[in-house]
Coordinates of C-alpha atoms and ligand atoms in Angstrom, one line a residue:
M1 CA -1.1 9.5 25.8
R2 CA 0.1 6.0 25.2
R3 CA -1.3 3.0 23.8
R4 CA -2.0 0.2 26.2
W5 CA -4.2 -2.7 25.6
G6 CA -4.7 -1.3 22.3
V7 CA -6.6 1.7 23.7
V8 CA -5.3 5.2 24.0
E9 CA -4.9 6.1 27.5
E10 CA -3.9 9.4 29.5
E11 CA -0.5 8.8 31.1
T12 CA -1.0 7.7 34.6
P13 CA 1.0 9.7 37.0
R14 CA 3.4 7.2 38.4
S15 CA 2.6 7.5 42.0
A16 CA -1.1 6.5 41.4
T17 CA 0.1 2.8 40.1
V18 CA 2.6 2.2 43.1
R19 CA 1.2 -0.2 45.4
T20 CA 0.5 0.5 49.1
H21 CA 0.8 -2.9 50.4
E22 CA -2.2 -2.2 52.7
P23 CA -3.6 -5.6 53.4
V24 CA -7.1 -6.2 51.9
E25 CA -9.1 -8.0 54.1
L26 CA -12.0 -10.2 52.9
P27 CA -14.2 -12.1 55.0
W28 CA -14.7 -16.1 55.1
T29 CA -16.9 -17.2 52.4
P30 CA -19.0 -20.5 53.1
V31 CA -19.3 -23.0 50.2
R32 CA -22.4 -25.0 50.9
G33 CA -23.6 -28.1 49.3
W34 CA -20.0 -28.9 48.3
T35 CA -19.5 -32.5 48.0
P36 CA -15.6 -33.7 49.0
P37 CA -13.9 -34.3 45.5
L38 CA -11.5 -37.1 44.7
S39 CA -8.6 -34.6 43.4
S40 CA -5.4 -35.3 45.1
T41 CA -4.6 -31.4 44.3
F42 CA -7.6 -30.4 46.4
A43 CA -8.6 -31.3 50.1
T44 CA -6.5 -33.4 52.6
P45 CA -7.6 -37.2 52.8
Q46 CA -9.5 -35.9 56.2
Q47 CA -11.5 -33.5 54.3
Q48 CA -12.4 -35.9 51.6
K49 CA -14.0 -38.1 54.2
Q50 CA -16.3 -35.2 55.5
P51 CA -20.1 -35.8 55.5
S52 CA -22.0 -33.7 52.7
T53 CA -23.4 -31.6 55.5
S54 CA -19.8 -30.0 56.2
T55 CA -19.0 -26.2 55.1
L56 CA -15.9 -25.5 53.2
W57 CA -14.6 -22.1 54.2
L58 CA -12.4 -20.0 51.7
R59 CA -10.7 -17.0 52.6
P60 CA -7.9 -15.1 50.2
R61 CA -4.8 -13.8 51.8
G62 CA -4.4 -10.2 51.8
Q63 CA -2.1 -10.7 49.0
D64 CA -4.6 -12.8 47.0
V65 CA -6.9 -10.0 46.9
A66 CA -4.2 -7.4 46.0
V67 CA -2.7 -9.3 43.3
V68 CA -6.1 -10.2 41.7
Q69 CA -7.2 -6.3 42.2
S70 CA -3.6 -5.1 40.4
A71 CA -4.4 -7.7 37.8
I72 CA -8.0 -6.4 37.2
R73 CA -6.7 -2.8 37.3
D74 CA -3.4 -3.4 35.2
L75 CA -3.5 -6.1 33.3
K76 CA -7.3 -5.8 32.4
L77 CA -7.8 -9.3 33.6
L78 CA -11.5 -10.5 33.7
V79 CA -12.3 -12.5 36.6
S80 CA -15.8 -14.4 36.9
P81 CA -17.4 -13.6 40.2
L82 CA -17.7 -17.5 40.8
L83 CA -14.0 -17.7 41.6
L84 CA -11.9 -17.1 44.4
L85 CA -7.9 -17.0 44.6
A86 CA -7.4 -18.5 48.2
P87 CA -5.4 -21.0 50.4
P88 CA -6.6 -24.6 50.7
P89 CA -10.1 -24.1 52.5
Y90 CA -10.8 -25.1 56.0
V91 CA -14.0 -27.7 56.4
S92 CA -16.1 -27.3 59.3
T93 CA -18.1 -30.6 60.1
Q94 CA -19.8 -30.5 63.3
A95 CA -23.8 -29.4 62.3
R96 CA -23.4 -26.7 65.0
E97 CA -20.6 -25.2 63.5
T98 CA -21.4 -25.4 59.9
S99 CA -22.8 -22.0 59.8
L100 CA -19.9 -20.3 62.1
P101 CA -16.6 -19.1 60.5
P102 CA -13.4 -20.9 61.3
P103 CA -11.8 -20.4 64.6
A104 CA -9.2 -17.9 65.0
A105 CA -6.6 -20.2 65.4
V106 CA -7.1 -21.6 62.0
E107 CA -7.6 -18.0 60.7
Q108 CA -4.1 -16.8 62.2
Q109 CA -2.2 -20.0 60.4
Q110 CA -4.1 -19.5 57.2
Q111 CA -3.6 -16.1 56.7
R112 CA 0.0 -16.2 57.6
R113 CA 2.1 -14.2 55.2
R114 CA 4.0 -16.5 53.2
P115 CA 3.2 -20.1 52.1
T116 CA 5.9 -22.6 52.8
S117 CA 4.8 -25.3 50.3
Y118 CA 2.9 -26.2 47.4
E119 CA 0.2 -27.7 49.6
E120 CA -0.4 -24.1 51.5
C121 CA -0.2 -22.2 48.1
S122 CA -3.4 -20.4 47.0
R123 CA -5.3 -21.6 44.3
W124 CA -8.4 -20.5 42.5
Y125 CA -11.6 -22.2 43.6
A126 CA -15.3 -22.2 42.4
T127 CA -17.4 -21.0 44.8
Q128 CA -20.7 -21.9 43.2
P129 CA -21.4 -24.8 40.6
I130 CA -20.2 -23.7 37.1
P131 CA -21.6 -25.6 33.9
A132 CA -19.1 -26.5 30.9
G133 CA -18.0 -23.7 28.6
M134 CA -18.4 -20.7 31.3
F135 CA -15.7 -18.2 30.7
L136 CA -13.5 -18.1 34.0
L137 CA -10.4 -15.9 33.8
S138 CA -9.7 -13.6 30.7
I139 CA -6.4 -11.6 29.9
P140 CA -5.5 -9.7 26.9
T141 CA -2.9 -11.6 25.3
E142 CA -1.0 -7.9 25.3
A143 CA -0.5 -8.7 29.0
V144 CA 1.3 -12.3 28.3
L145 CA 4.9 -12.1 28.9
F146 CA 6.7 -13.6 25.9
A147 CA 10.3 -14.6 25.4
N148 CA 11.7 -14.0 21.9
P149 CA 15.7 -14.1 22.1
P150 CA 17.7 -14.2 18.9
P151 CA 18.1 -17.6 17.7
A152 CA 20.7 -19.7 19.1
S153 CA 22.7 -22.5 17.0
D154 CA 22.4 -24.8 20.4
P155 CA 19.0 -25.8 21.1
L156 CA 19.8 -26.4 25.0
L157 CA 21.2 -22.6 24.9
G158 CA 18.2 -21.5 22.9
Y159 CA 16.0 -23.0 25.8
F160 CA 17.9 -21.3 28.4
M161 CA 18.0 -18.1 27.0
Q162 CA 14.2 -18.1 26.5
V163 CA 14.1 -18.8 30.6
E164 CA 16.2 -16.2 31.2
E165 CA 14.4 -13.4 29.1
L166 CA 11.5 -14.1 31.1
V167 CA 13.3 -14.1 34.4
A168 CA 14.8 -10.7 33.2
Q169 CA 11.1 -9.5 32.5
L170 CA 9.9 -10.6 36.0
V171 CA 12.9 -9.3 38.0
D172 CA 12.5 -6.0 35.9
A173 CA 8.8 -5.7 36.8
A174 CA 9.2 -6.9 40.6
A175 CA 11.7 -4.0 40.8
T176 CA 9.6 -1.3 39.2
G177 CA 6.9 0.0 41.0
G178 CA 4.1 1.3 38.4
T179 CA 4.8 -0.8 35.8
A180 CA 1.8 -3.0 34.7
H181 CA 3.2 -6.5 35.5
H182 CA 4.7 -5.1 39.1
G183 CA 1.7 -6.3 41.0
Y184 CA 2.1 -9.9 39.7
A185 CA 5.6 -10.1 39.9
S186 CA 5.7 -8.9 43.6
Y187 CA 2.9 -11.2 44.0
L188 CA 5.2 -14.3 42.7
C189 CA 7.9 -13.2 45.2
D190 CA 5.8 -13.0 48.1
S191 CA 3.7 -16.0 47.6
V192 CA 4.9 -18.6 45.6
V193 CA 7.2 -21.4 46.5
P194 CA 9.4 -22.3 43.7
C195 CA 9.7 -26.4 43.2
R196 CA 12.5 -28.6 43.2
N197 CA 13.0 -28.6 39.9
L198 CA 16.0 -28.2 37.4
P199 CA 18.3 -25.9 39.4
F200 CA 17.7 -27.6 42.7
L201 CA 18.1 -31.0 41.1
T202 CA 21.2 -33.1 41.3
P203 CA 22.4 -35.9 39.0
A204 CA 21.6 -38.3 42.1
D205 CA 18.0 -36.9 42.1
L206 CA 17.6 -37.8 38.4
Q207 CA 18.9 -41.0 38.8
K208 CA 16.3 -42.1 41.1
E209 CA 14.1 -41.5 38.2
F210 CA 15.9 -43.9 36.0
S211 CA 16.2 -46.5 39.2
R212 CA 12.5 -46.3 39.4
E213 CA 12.0 -47.8 36.0
A214 CA 14.7 -49.9 36.2
A215 CA 13.6 -51.3 39.3
A216 CA 10.0 -51.7 38.0
A217 CA 11.1 -53.6 35.2
S218 CA 13.0 -56.0 37.2
G219 CA 10.0 -56.4 39.4
G220 CA 11.9 -54.8 42.6
E221 CA 11.1 -52.0 44.8
A222 CA 11.3 -48.4 43.0
G223 CA 14.5 -46.8 44.2
S224 CA 16.4 -49.9 45.1
H225 CA 19.1 -49.7 42.4
L226 CA 20.1 -46.4 44.6
S227 CA 22.2 -48.5 47.1
S228 CA 22.7 -51.6 45.7
G229 CA 23.3 -52.8 42.2
P230 CA 25.0 -50.8 39.1
P231 CA 23.2 -47.5 38.0
P232 CA 21.0 -48.3 34.7
P233 CA 22.7 -48.2 31.5
L234 CA 21.5 -44.4 30.4
L235 CA 23.4 -42.9 33.7
R236 CA 26.3 -45.1 33.7
G237 CA 28.4 -43.1 31.6
L238 CA 27.3 -40.0 33.6
A239 CA 28.2 -41.7 37.0
E240 CA 31.6 -43.1 35.9
N241 CA 32.7 -39.5 34.3
R242 CA 32.1 -37.7 37.5
G243 CA 33.6 -40.5 39.6
Q244 CA 36.9 -40.1 37.6
D245 CA 37.6 -37.5 34.8
E246 CA 35.4 -34.4 34.4
S247 CA 36.6 -33.6 31.0
D248 CA 34.3 -31.7 28.3
S249 CA 34.4 -34.8 25.8
N250 CA 33.4 -37.2 28.4
R251 CA 31.0 -35.3 29.8
E252 CA 29.3 -34.9 26.6
A253 CA 29.3 -38.4 25.7
S254 CA 27.0 -39.0 28.7
A255 CA 25.2 -36.4 28.6
S256 CA 23.9 -37.3 24.9
D257 CA 22.3 -40.3 26.1
S258 CA 19.5 -38.6 27.9
P259 CA 17.8 -35.0 27.0
A260 CA 17.4 -34.6 30.9
I261 CA 20.9 -35.3 31.6
S262 CA 21.9 -33.0 29.0
L263 CA 19.5 -30.3 30.2
L264 CA 20.9 -30.8 33.7
S265 CA 24.5 -30.8 32.9
F266 CA 24.1 -27.9 30.5
F267 CA 22.5 -26.0 33.5
H268 CA 25.2 -26.9 36.2
D269 CA 28.0 -27.3 34.3
D270 CA 28.2 -25.3 31.2
M271 CA 26.5 -22.4 32.8
S272 CA 27.6 -23.2 36.4
G273 CA 24.0 -22.2 37.5
E274 CA 25.1 -18.7 36.6
P275 CA 22.7 -16.3 34.5
L276 CA 23.8 -16.1 30.7
S277 CA 23.6 -12.3 30.6
D278 CA 25.5 -9.7 32.2
Y279 CA 22.2 -7.6 33.0
L280 CA 21.1 -10.5 35.5
R281 CA 24.6 -11.5 36.5
A282 CA 24.9 -7.8 37.7
R283 CA 21.4 -8.1 39.6
L284 CA 21.1 -11.7 41.2
S285 CA 23.2 -14.0 43.3
K286 CA 23.4 -17.4 42.1
A287 CA 20.7 -18.1 44.4
E288 CA 18.3 -15.9 43.8
Y289 CA 19.2 -16.9 39.9
A290 CA 18.3 -20.4 40.8
W291 CA 14.9 -19.5 42.6
W292 CA 14.0 -17.2 39.5
V293 CA 14.8 -20.1 37.1
S294 CA 13.1 -22.6 39.1
L295 CA 10.0 -20.2 39.2
V296 CA 9.8 -19.3 35.5
L297 CA 10.3 -23.1 34.7
S298 CA 7.4 -24.1 37.0
H299 CA 5.2 -21.4 35.8
R300 CA 5.6 -21.2 31.8
A301 CA 3.0 -21.9 29.2
G302 CA 4.3 -23.6 26.6
S303 CA 7.9 -23.1 26.2
S304 CA 8.2 -19.4 26.2
S305 CA 5.5 -17.4 27.7
L306 CA 4.1 -16.7 31.2
L307 CA 0.2 -16.1 31.7
P308 CA -0.2 -14.1 34.5
M309 CA -2.9 -15.3 36.9
L310 CA -3.8 -18.3 34.8
D311 CA -0.5 -19.5 35.7
K312 CA -1.6 -20.4 39.4
L313 CA -4.0 -23.3 38.0
N314 CA -2.5 -26.4 39.5
H315 CA -2.1 -29.6 37.4
S316 CA -5.0 -32.6 36.9
P317 CA -4.7 -35.5 34.7
I318 CA -8.2 -35.1 34.9
P319 CA -8.5 -31.1 34.6
N320 CA -11.5 -29.1 34.6
C321 CA -10.6 -26.0 32.6
Y322 CA -8.8 -25.4 29.3
Y323 CA -7.7 -22.4 27.9
T324 CA -7.2 -20.8 24.3
M325 CA -4.8 -17.9 23.4
A326 CA -6.0 -15.4 20.5
T327 CA -3.2 -13.4 18.8
E328 CA -2.9 -10.3 16.5
E329 CA -2.8 -13.0 13.5
T330 CA -5.5 -15.2 15.0
V331 CA -8.1 -12.8 15.9
C332 CA -11.2 -13.4 13.9
G333 CA -15.3 -13.2 14.2
L334 CA -15.3 -16.1 16.7
D335 CA -12.5 -14.5 18.9
V336 CA -14.6 -11.6 19.2
M337 CA -17.9 -13.4 19.6
D338 CA -15.7 -15.4 22.6
N339 CA -14.6 -12.0 23.7
L340 CA -17.9 -10.8 24.0
L341 CA -19.2 -13.9 26.1
A342 CA -16.4 -13.5 28.2
G343 CA -17.6 -10.1 29.2
V344 CA -15.0 -8.3 27.7
P345 CA -15.5 -4.4 27.5
E346 CA -16.6 -2.8 24.4
E347 CA -13.5 -1.0 23.7
L348 CA -11.5 -3.8 23.8
L349 CA -13.8 -6.3 22.0
Y350 CA -11.4 -6.6 18.9
Q351 CA -8.2 -7.3 21.0
P352 CA -6.8 -10.7 20.9
Y353 CA -7.4 -12.6 24.6
V354 CA -6.4 -15.5 26.5
H355 CA -9.9 -17.2 27.7
L356 CA -10.0 -19.7 30.5
F357 CA -13.1 -21.7 30.5
A358 CA -14.8 -24.8 32.2
M359 CA -14.3 -27.9 30.0
R360 CA -16.6 -29.7 32.1
D361 CA -19.3 -29.0 35.0
I362 CA -17.6 -27.8 38.0
K363 CA -18.8 -28.3 41.5
A364 CA -18.8 -25.4 44.2
G365 CA -15.6 -25.8 46.1
E366 CA -13.7 -27.5 43.5
E367 CA -10.4 -26.4 42.7
L368 CA -9.8 -25.3 39.1
T369 CA -7.0 -26.9 37.2
L370 CA -5.4 -27.5 33.8
C371 CA -3.5 -30.5 32.4
Y372 CA 0.1 -29.3 31.9
A373 CA 0.6 -32.3 29.0
S374 CA -1.4 -33.8 26.5
A375 CA -1.7 -37.2 25.9
A376 CA -0.2 -38.9 22.9
E377 CA -2.8 -39.6 20.2
G378 CA -4.1 -42.9 20.9
V379 CA -2.4 -43.5 24.3
Y380 CA -5.7 -43.9 26.4
R381 CA -8.2 -45.2 23.4
P382 CA -9.3 -48.4 23.7
A383 CA -8.6 -50.8 20.6
G384 CA -11.8 -50.8 18.4
V385 CA -13.0 -47.6 19.8
H386 CA -11.3 -45.3 17.1
P387 CA -12.8 -43.1 16.8
P388 CA -15.1 -42.4 19.6
P389 CA -18.9 -42.6 19.1
R390 CA -20.5 -39.4 19.0
P391 CA -21.7 -38.0 22.2
A392 CA -25.4 -38.8 22.1
S393 CA -26.2 -35.1 22.6
L394 CA -24.6 -34.3 19.4
R395 CA -25.8 -37.2 17.1
T396 CA -29.3 -35.6 16.2
P397 CA -30.0 -31.8 15.2
P398 CA -31.7 -30.3 18.3
P399 CA -35.6 -30.5 17.4
P400 CA -37.3 -26.8 17.4
E401 CA -38.6 -27.5 21.0
F402 CA -34.9 -27.7 22.1
L403 CA -34.4 -24.0 21.4
R404 CA -37.6 -22.9 22.9
S405 CA -37.0 -24.5 25.9
T406 CA -33.5 -22.8 26.0
V407 CA -35.1 -19.4 25.8
E408 CA -37.3 -20.2 28.5
N409 CA -34.6 -21.1 30.5
S410 CA -32.8 -18.0 30.1
S411 CA -35.9 -16.2 31.4
G412 CA -35.9 -18.1 34.6
S413 CA -38.1 -21.0 33.9
G414 CA -36.1 -23.3 36.4
E415 CA -35.5 -26.2 33.9
D416 CA -31.9 -25.1 33.5
T417 CA -30.5 -27.1 36.4
Q418 CA -32.4 -30.0 34.9
R419 CA -30.9 -29.3 31.6
A420 CA -27.6 -28.9 33.2
A421 CA -27.7 -32.2 34.8
Q422 CA -28.6 -34.0 31.5
S423 CA -25.5 -32.6 30.0
T424 CA -23.5 -33.6 32.8
E425 CA -24.6 -37.2 32.0
N426 CA -23.9 -36.6 28.4
V427 CA -20.2 -35.9 29.3
S428 CA -20.0 -38.9 31.8
D429 CA -21.6 -41.2 29.3
F430 CA -19.1 -40.1 26.6
M431 CA -16.2 -40.0 28.7
E432 CA -17.3 -43.6 29.9
S433 CA -17.8 -44.9 26.2
L434 CA -14.1 -43.9 26.0
F435 CA -12.9 -45.5 29.1
S436 CA -14.3 -48.4 30.4
S437 CA -13.1 -51.7 30.6
A438 CA -12.9 -53.2 34.1
A439 CA -9.8 -55.6 33.0
V440 CA -7.8 -52.6 31.6
A441 CA -8.6 -50.3 34.4
A442 CA -7.1 -52.4 37.1
A443 CA -3.9 -52.4 35.0
A444 CA -4.2 -48.6 35.0
T445 CA -4.6 -48.5 38.9
A446 CA -1.6 -51.3 38.9
T447 CA 0.7 -49.0 37.1
V448 CA 0.4 -45.7 39.2
P449 CA 3.8 -45.5 40.1
A450 CA 5.2 -45.3 43.7
I451 CA 5.5 -41.1 43.8
G452 CA 4.1 -38.6 46.2
S453 CA 2.1 -39.7 49.6
A454 CA 0.1 -43.0 49.8
A455 CA -3.0 -40.9 50.3
D456 CA -2.4 -39.1 47.0
R457 CA -1.7 -42.5 45.2
T458 CA -5.0 -44.1 46.7
D459 CA -7.0 -40.9 45.9
V460 CA -6.1 -40.5 42.3
S461 CA -6.3 -44.4 41.5
R462 CA -9.7 -44.3 42.9
E463 CA -10.4 -41.5 40.4
L464 CA -8.9 -43.1 37.3
R465 CA -10.4 -46.6 38.3
H466 CA -13.0 -46.5 35.5
L467 CA -10.5 -45.3 33.1
Q468 CA -9.3 -47.5 30.3
H469 CA -5.3 -47.5 29.6
P470 CA -4.2 -49.9 27.2
G471 CA -0.4 -49.3 27.5
R472 CA 2.6 -48.3 29.6
Q473 CA 2.1 -44.5 30.7
E474 CA 4.9 -42.2 29.8
V475 CA 5.1 -40.8 33.4
S476 CA 6.4 -44.3 34.4
T477 CA 9.2 -44.1 32.0
A478 CA 12.5 -42.7 33.1
E479 CA 12.5 -40.0 30.4
G480 CA 8.8 -39.1 31.4
S481 CA 9.1 -38.7 35.1
A482 CA 12.7 -37.2 34.7
S483 CA 11.4 -34.4 32.6
W484 CA 8.3 -33.8 34.9
R485 CA 10.8 -33.4 37.5
L486 CA 13.0 -30.9 35.7
Q487 CA 10.3 -28.6 34.8
W488 CA 7.5 -29.0 37.3
G489 CA 9.4 -30.3 40.1
F490 CA 6.6 -33.3 40.5
V491 CA 5.7 -36.3 38.9
P492 CA 2.0 -36.8 38.6
P493 CA 0.5 -40.4 39.3
C494 CA -0.3 -41.2 35.5
D495 CA -0.5 -39.2 32.7
A496 CA -2.8 -37.1 30.7
V497 CA -6.2 -38.7 30.3
Y498 CA -7.4 -36.6 27.2
S499 CA -5.8 -36.7 24.0
A500 CA -6.0 -34.2 21.2
K501 CA -9.0 -36.2 19.6
D502 CA -11.0 -36.4 23.2
L503 CA -10.3 -32.8 23.4
V504 CA -12.1 -32.1 20.0
E505 CA -15.2 -34.2 21.1
M506 CA -14.9 -32.3 24.5
A507 CA -14.6 -28.8 22.5
A508 CA -17.9 -29.9 20.7
L509 CA -19.6 -30.3 23.7
V510 CA -18.6 -27.1 25.2
A511 CA -19.3 -25.2 22.0
E512 CA -22.9 -26.6 22.3
R513 CA -23.1 -25.3 25.7
R514 CA -21.8 -21.8 24.0
V515 CA -24.2 -22.1 21.4
D516 CA -27.0 -22.3 24.5
T517 CA -25.7 -19.3 26.0
R518 CA -25.5 -17.4 22.8
A519 CA -29.7 -18.6 22.1
A520 CA -30.0 -17.2 25.5
L521 CA -28.4 -13.8 24.9
F522 CA -29.8 -13.3 21.5
P523 CA -33.1 -15.4 21.6
P524 CA -34.6 -16.1 18.0
P525 CA -37.5 -13.8 17.1
S526 CA -40.6 -15.5 17.9
H527 CA -43.6 -17.0 15.4
S528 CA -45.7 -13.4 16.1
S529 CA -42.9 -11.0 15.4
L530 CA -41.8 -13.0 12.3
A531 CA -45.5 -12.9 11.1
A532 CA -45.8 -9.4 12.0
A533 CA -42.5 -8.7 10.0
A534 CA -43.8 -10.6 7.2
H535 CA -47.0 -8.6 6.7
S536 CA -45.2 -5.3 7.3
Ligands
SAM1 C1 1.8 -23.4 37.1 S1 2.6 -23.5 38.8 C2 0.9 -23.5 39.6 C3 0.8 -22.7 40.7 C4 1.6 -22.8 41.9 N1 1.2 -24.1 42.5 C5 1.4 -21.4 42.7 O1 0.9 -21.5 43.6 O2 2.0 -20.4 42.0 C6 3.1 -25.1 38.6 C7 3.8 -25.7 39.7 O3 2.9 -25.8 41.0 C8 2.9 -27.1 41.4 N2 2.0 -27.8 41.0 C9 0.9 -27.8 40.4 N3 0.4 -29.0 40.2 C10 0.9 -29.7 41.1 C11 0.2 -31.0 41.7 N4 -0.8 -31.7 41.0 N5 1.0 -31.7 42.3 C12 2.2 -31.1 42.9 N6 2.6 -30.1 42.5 C13 1.9 -29.4 41.8 C14 4.6 -27.6 40.9 O4 5.5 -27.0 41.8 C15 4.5 -26.8 39.5 O5 5.7 -26.6 39.3

């Protein structure tokens, strides 16, 4: 007998949990009534131009189905039935085609075993409209992989020890059939393309980030410093040292100029790109180690944990999801209530969970996204609108009719769609009140840096046009873009949109939805039953 996920379990025979790798086939799922989104992380520009009569088709690869099944079975993942983990969708446009699944050629291409780029990697999609506040994925905190290495005197060493501990846990799980994280770790090996981040970047790559800023400051073209003029001041020391003397003291002097350069030189020079530990050195070649470091860096949550399956969510500056993580210390009444609403089974109700939920209404066919960074407090806040006005829906306490209509909705009165639309308007009104000034919005569009494809930039600019941005964006600074490249391997077109204060307001809206759900689940007693109770 052993305890797993806080529950005493029979010892499972090892053979029963070893994966067979039999491909599991799911049919194409049509998502009707979707509207092409503006998000650059979602559809191609061609897809975005499709008429609203088009049908979007989703079909998970065999390994997507297998990893979800293994996570449900071995990690106790809870998945909303409104989601699919699948490669980017196929869109059929011809009227006669919209009810037919995609042609065989598309199928063959899409079901290829291994994605070769970020664009081809599977994502989480909504198959139906999802209202804000709905729980989407939940995983026991016990299934999270945490790194907890012994304290190190050097912060950079401490950083790499954390990364390496997560690498070791994944390497171990991938190699050992029958362990709880085997399916997840094998899936990462099979289906994830590591990005060009720290292990694969050179000083010249980082220099590009610094050059961009210098070019922008001097009004020139991004990257023009690479071939012409002298390197910008921050990198001058490094470039000179590399050309001449590689002595430790010189290297340290240049590295201290920028945390990004320190990180790069610690990995490539001090560690020589090799594992720190004998354990990994005995198991991984230098190339394999670089692959795993890239993967861990780009999939970590916070500084030292991996959230299986939630780490499939891509980044958007205007995300539609948020997650909360309860721990043994924080688990309390509200977390238990969240567990209940998320559908956690009774025997695990008092276990800490990580819950992913919709932070705004999500359209059918939309990709689920998280924001990997929070906006610095006040970055996007227009002068004079601080604190922001309370959203209209929160200004007055709900009248008694409100509660009554919520309960009626739960019994299928058909008003819930109308109510959902109403709340959506409130969210947009609220966001509108925070970010609306044509003049500053134009500046926001202009500050989108020249990174990524032209199509991406246009789409995100369009999406952000109504947002107010009063100052310079962190991603367009050398340090900001270098740190995105180092960890995530890409630089988003703009900073995070929501600051901590905005999130508090959003949380209030989402909480209101949860209260609605609660009222629907636990309707207040009717007047007649109250009267009957009073008489008895
Ligand atoms: C947490 S993982 C997200 C899931 C990952 N795409 C996968 O398939 O496993 C983060 C990595 O995904 C990629 N990524 C996420 N959002 C992106 C975006 N908006 N643009 C480009 N790449 C992105 C980057 O390579 C990043 O390092």
